[in-house]
Coordinates of C-alpha atoms and ligand atoms in Angstrom, one line a residue:
M15 CA 0.0 0.0 0.0
T16 CA 1.3 3.5 -0.8
K17 CA 1.8 5.8 2.1
E18 CA -0.6 8.6 2.6
I19 CA 0.8 12.1 2.2
V20 CA -0.3 14.8 4.5
G21 CA 0.1 18.5 3.5
I22 CA 1.2 21.1 6.1
L23 CA 0.4 24.7 5.3
G24 CA 1.8 27.0 7.9
G25 CA 1.2 30.7 8.1
T26 CA 0.3 33.7 10.2
F27 CA -3.2 33.6 8.7
N28 CA -3.8 37.2 9.7
P29 CA -6.4 36.6 8.4
I30 CA -6.8 33.4 6.3
H31 CA -8.2 34.2 2.8
A32 CA -9.3 32.8 -0.5
G33 CA -5.8 32.8 -1.8
H34 CA -4.7 30.3 0.9
L35 CA -7.8 28.1 0.4
R36 CA -7.4 28.1 -3.4
A37 CA -3.7 27.2 -3.0
A38 CA -4.5 24.4 -0.6
E39 CA -7.3 23.0 -2.8
E40 CA -5.0 23.0 -5.9
T41 CA -2.1 21.4 -4.1
L42 CA -4.4 18.7 -2.6
R43 CA -5.5 17.7 -6.1
H44 CA -2.2 18.0 -7.9
L45 CA -0.3 15.9 -5.3
N46 CA -3.2 13.6 -4.3
L47 CA -2.8 14.5 -0.7
S48 CA -5.0 12.8 1.9
K49 CA -5.5 16.0 3.8
I50 CA -3.9 19.4 4.6
L51 CA -3.3 20.7 8.1
L52 CA -3.4 24.4 8.3
V53 CA -1.1 25.5 11.1
P54 CA -1.4 29.0 12.4
S55 CA 1.8 30.3 14.0
S56 CA 1.7 31.6 17.6
V57 CA 4.2 34.4 17.9
P58 CA 5.3 35.2 14.4
V59 CA 9.1 35.0 14.4
L60 CA 9.6 37.5 11.6
K61 CA 6.8 39.9 12.3
T62 CA 5.8 42.3 15.1
K63 CA 2.6 43.3 16.7
G64 CA 1.2 46.7 15.5
I65 CA -1.9 48.7 14.9
G66 CA -4.3 49.1 12.0
K67 CA -3.0 47.3 9.0
D68 CA 0.0 46.1 10.9
F69 CA -2.0 44.6 13.8
I70 CA -1.4 40.9 14.4
A71 CA -4.7 39.4 15.7
P72 CA -4.5 37.2 18.8
A73 CA -3.6 33.6 18.0
K74 CA -7.0 32.4 19.2
D75 CA -8.8 34.6 16.7
R76 CA -6.5 33.6 13.8
A77 CA -7.1 30.0 14.7
H78 CA -10.8 30.5 14.9
W79 CA -10.9 32.0 11.4
V80 CA -9.0 29.0 10.1
E81 CA -11.5 26.8 11.9
L82 CA -14.4 28.6 10.2
A83 CA -12.7 28.4 6.8
T84 CA -12.1 24.6 7.1
R85 CA -15.2 23.5 8.9
N86 CA -17.0 22.2 5.8
N87 CA -14.1 20.5 4.2
P88 CA -13.0 17.2 5.8
R89 CA -9.7 17.3 4.0
F90 CA -8.7 20.6 5.5
Q91 CA -8.0 20.7 9.2
L92 CA -7.0 23.3 11.7
C93 CA -3.9 22.2 13.6
R94 CA -3.2 24.0 16.8
I95 CA 0.2 22.5 17.4
E96 CA 2.1 25.9 17.3
L97 CA -0.5 27.5 19.7
Q98 CA -0.1 24.8 22.3
R99 CA 3.7 25.3 22.4
E100 CA 5.4 28.0 24.5
G101 CA 7.4 30.7 22.8
P102 CA 7.9 31.4 19.1
S103 CA 6.9 28.9 16.4
Y104 CA 9.6 27.1 14.6
T105 CA 8.7 24.9 11.6
V106 CA 11.5 22.5 12.5
D107 CA 9.8 21.7 15.8
T108 CA 6.4 21.4 14.2
L109 CA 7.6 19.0 11.6
R110 CA 9.4 16.9 14.2
T111 CA 6.3 16.5 16.3
L112 CA 3.9 15.9 13.3
S113 CA 6.1 13.3 11.7
L114 CA 5.9 11.3 14.9
Q115 CA 2.2 11.9 15.3
L116 CA 1.3 11.1 11.7
K117 CA 3.5 8.1 11.2
P118 CA 3.6 6.3 8.7
S119 CA 2.2 9.1 6.5
K120 CA 4.7 11.2 4.6
L121 CA 4.7 15.0 5.1
M122 CA 4.5 17.6 2.3
F123 CA 5.4 21.1 3.5
I124 CA 3.5 23.6 1.4
I125 CA 5.0 27.0 0.9
G126 CA 4.4 30.0 -1.4
S127 CA 7.2 31.2 -3.6
D128 CA 7.5 34.5 -1.7
A129 CA 8.2 32.7 1.5
F130 CA 10.4 30.0 -0.1
R131 CA 12.8 32.7 -1.5
N132 CA 13.7 33.7 2.1
F133 CA 13.7 30.2 3.4
D134 CA 17.4 30.3 4.2
S135 CA 16.6 32.9 6.9
W136 CA 14.4 30.4 8.8
Y137 CA 15.5 28.6 11.9
Q138 CA 17.4 25.4 10.9
P139 CA 16.3 25.2 7.2
D140 CA 18.6 22.3 6.4
E141 CA 16.8 20.2 9.1
I142 CA 13.5 21.2 7.7
L143 CA 14.5 20.1 4.2
S144 CA 15.5 16.8 5.7
M145 CA 12.2 16.3 7.4
A146 CA 9.6 16.8 4.6
N147 CA 9.0 16.9 0.9
F148 CA 8.1 20.4 -0.3
A149 CA 5.4 21.8 -2.5
V150 CA 6.4 25.3 -3.6
L151 CA 3.6 27.3 -5.1
A152 CA 4.1 30.0 -7.6
R153 CA 2.3 32.8 -5.8
P154 CA 0.3 35.0 -8.3
P155 CA 1.2 37.2 -10.1
E156 CA 4.4 35.2 -10.3
I157 CA 4.7 32.5 -12.9
L158 CA 7.6 30.1 -12.3
K159 CA 8.9 27.4 -14.6
S160 CA 12.1 26.6 -12.7
L161 CA 13.0 26.2 -9.1
R162 CA 16.5 27.4 -9.7
N163 CA 15.7 31.0 -9.4
I164 CA 13.9 30.7 -6.1
L165 CA 15.8 28.0 -4.2
P166 CA 18.1 30.0 -2.0
A167 CA 21.7 29.8 -3.2
K168 CA 23.0 28.1 -0.1
F169 CA 21.0 25.0 -0.9
H170 CA 22.1 24.6 -4.5
S171 CA 25.1 22.4 -3.5
V172 CA 22.8 20.0 -1.6
C173 CA 20.0 19.7 -4.1
K174 CA 20.0 18.1 -7.5
F175 CA 17.6 19.7 -10.0
S176 CA 15.5 17.6 -12.4
K177 CA 16.1 18.2 -16.1
S178 CA 13.1 20.5 -16.4
E179 CA 14.1 22.2 -13.1
S180 CA 10.5 21.9 -11.9
S181 CA 11.7 19.7 -9.0
A182 CA 14.9 19.1 -7.0
R183 CA 16.0 16.2 -4.8
H184 CA 17.6 17.2 -1.5
Q185 CA 20.5 15.1 -0.3
S186 CA 18.2 13.6 2.3
G187 CA 16.2 12.1 -0.5
N188 CA 13.3 14.5 0.0
V189 CA 11.9 16.2 -3.1
I190 CA 11.0 19.8 -3.6
N191 CA 8.3 20.2 -6.2
L192 CA 7.3 23.4 -8.0
I193 CA 3.5 23.3 -8.3
E194 CA 1.7 25.4 -10.9
I195 CA -1.6 26.6 -9.5
S196 CA -4.2 28.8 -10.9
G197 CA -4.0 30.9 -7.7
L198 CA -5.5 34.1 -6.6
E199 CA -3.6 37.3 -6.1
I200 CA -4.8 37.9 -2.6
S201 CA -2.8 38.7 0.5
S202 CA -3.6 39.2 4.2
T203 CA -1.6 42.5 4.0
D204 CA -3.9 43.8 1.3
I205 CA -7.0 42.7 3.3
R206 CA -5.7 44.4 6.4
R207 CA -4.9 47.6 4.5
R208 CA -8.4 47.7 2.9
L209 CA -10.1 47.2 6.3
S210 CA -7.9 49.9 7.9
Q211 CA -9.0 52.3 5.1
G212 CA -12.6 51.3 5.2
Y213 CA -12.7 49.6 1.9
S214 CA -14.7 46.4 1.1
V215 CA -13.0 43.0 1.4
R216 CA -16.0 41.1 0.1
G217 CA -15.0 38.1 -2.0
L218 CA -11.4 38.1 -0.7
L219 CA -12.2 35.7 2.1
P220 CA -15.1 33.6 3.3
D221 CA -18.1 35.7 4.4
L222 CA -18.2 34.2 7.8
I223 CA -14.7 35.3 8.5
R224 CA -15.2 38.7 7.0
E225 CA -18.2 39.2 9.3
A226 CA -16.3 38.0 12.4
I227 CA -13.4 40.4 11.6
E228 CA -15.7 43.3 10.9
S229 CA -17.6 42.9 14.1
S230 CA -14.3 42.6 16.1
G231 CA -13.1 45.9 14.7
Y232 CA -9.6 44.4 14.2
F233 CA -7.4 46.2 11.6
S234 CA -9.8 49.1 11.5
E235 CA -8.0 52.5 12.0
A236 CA -11.4 53.9 13.2
A237 CA -11.2 51.5 16.2
L238 CA -7.9 52.8 17.3
Ligands
LIG445 P1 0.9 38.6 4.9 O1 0.5 39.5 3.8 O2 0.4 39.0 6.2 O3 2.3 38.1 4.8 P2 -0.1 36.3 3.4 O4 -1.2 36.5 2.6 O5 1.3 36.2 2.8 O6 -0.1 37.3 4.6 P3 0.7 34.1 5.2 O7 -0.1 33.7 6.4 O8 1.9 34.9 5.3 O9 -0.3 34.9 4.2 O10 1.0 32.9 4.2 C1 1.1 31.6 4.6 C2 1.6 30.7 3.4 O11 0.6 30.8 2.4 C3 2.9 31.2 2.8 O12 3.7 30.1 2.4 C4 2.5 32.0 1.6 O13 3.4 32.1 0.6 C5 1.2 31.3 1.1 N1 0.2 32.1 0.5 C6 -0.4 33.2 1.0 N2 -1.2 33.7 0.1 C7 -1.1 33.0 -1.0 C8 -1.7 33.1 -2.3 N3 -2.6 34.0 -2.6 N4 -1.4 32.1 -3.2 C9 -0.5 31.2 -2.9 N5 0.1 31.0 -1.7 C10 -0.2 31.9 -0.8
LIG446 MG1 3.1 36.3 3.9

């Protein structure tokens, strides 16, 4: 029997939006994943708390929005692992725990091209590459045919590109796959900016989440 593959999509999800959901949906189909765990980070390592568009909502709200967004899809699941752990969230710790919990399934770490470009600045990136296969999504408006341009230079000596350069094999044996998705050009930053300026965010995220955010007053400059 072939092993099940579980996708892991980490993020701040501040808030989760249709771009995340579309990317997850496409990756699930392309790679025939059995499910995707959406993993909100607790204290974002590379971000700070702020006000208005820079505000980072409490973890319990960000997780609740993920829960609302995944409630009707049995293949998408909120995973609270990073919220239950003290201190900042490190992907390496998350993957270590999940690989034990989900044994014998294989892990597929899902990451957008914007984040993957800076992957070398993450905590223990070599370890991370050794712990999971990767699905790298070309995040719209970017169109990518080759991994070579976005795989940080320090990993070129430990990865072997396929002929088409749409995948690469890390020295651990794990594979990094470039996935072409018909994604949506939506970002949480843009949603927060719109909310802080009083513009509509209809259609950019599920209505239930939009309503929850609008009634919380989060990201709204008027509420400051
Ligand atoms: P922010 O603007 O606050 O950084 P974001 O929209 O980039 O938010 P994150 O929570 O930072 O969302 O992203 C989590 C993961 O989802 C990252 O790997 C990111 O590249 C990916 N991602 C986010 N939005 C999209 C999108 N529209 N299409 C494809 N991937 C996306
Ligand atoms: Mg981001």
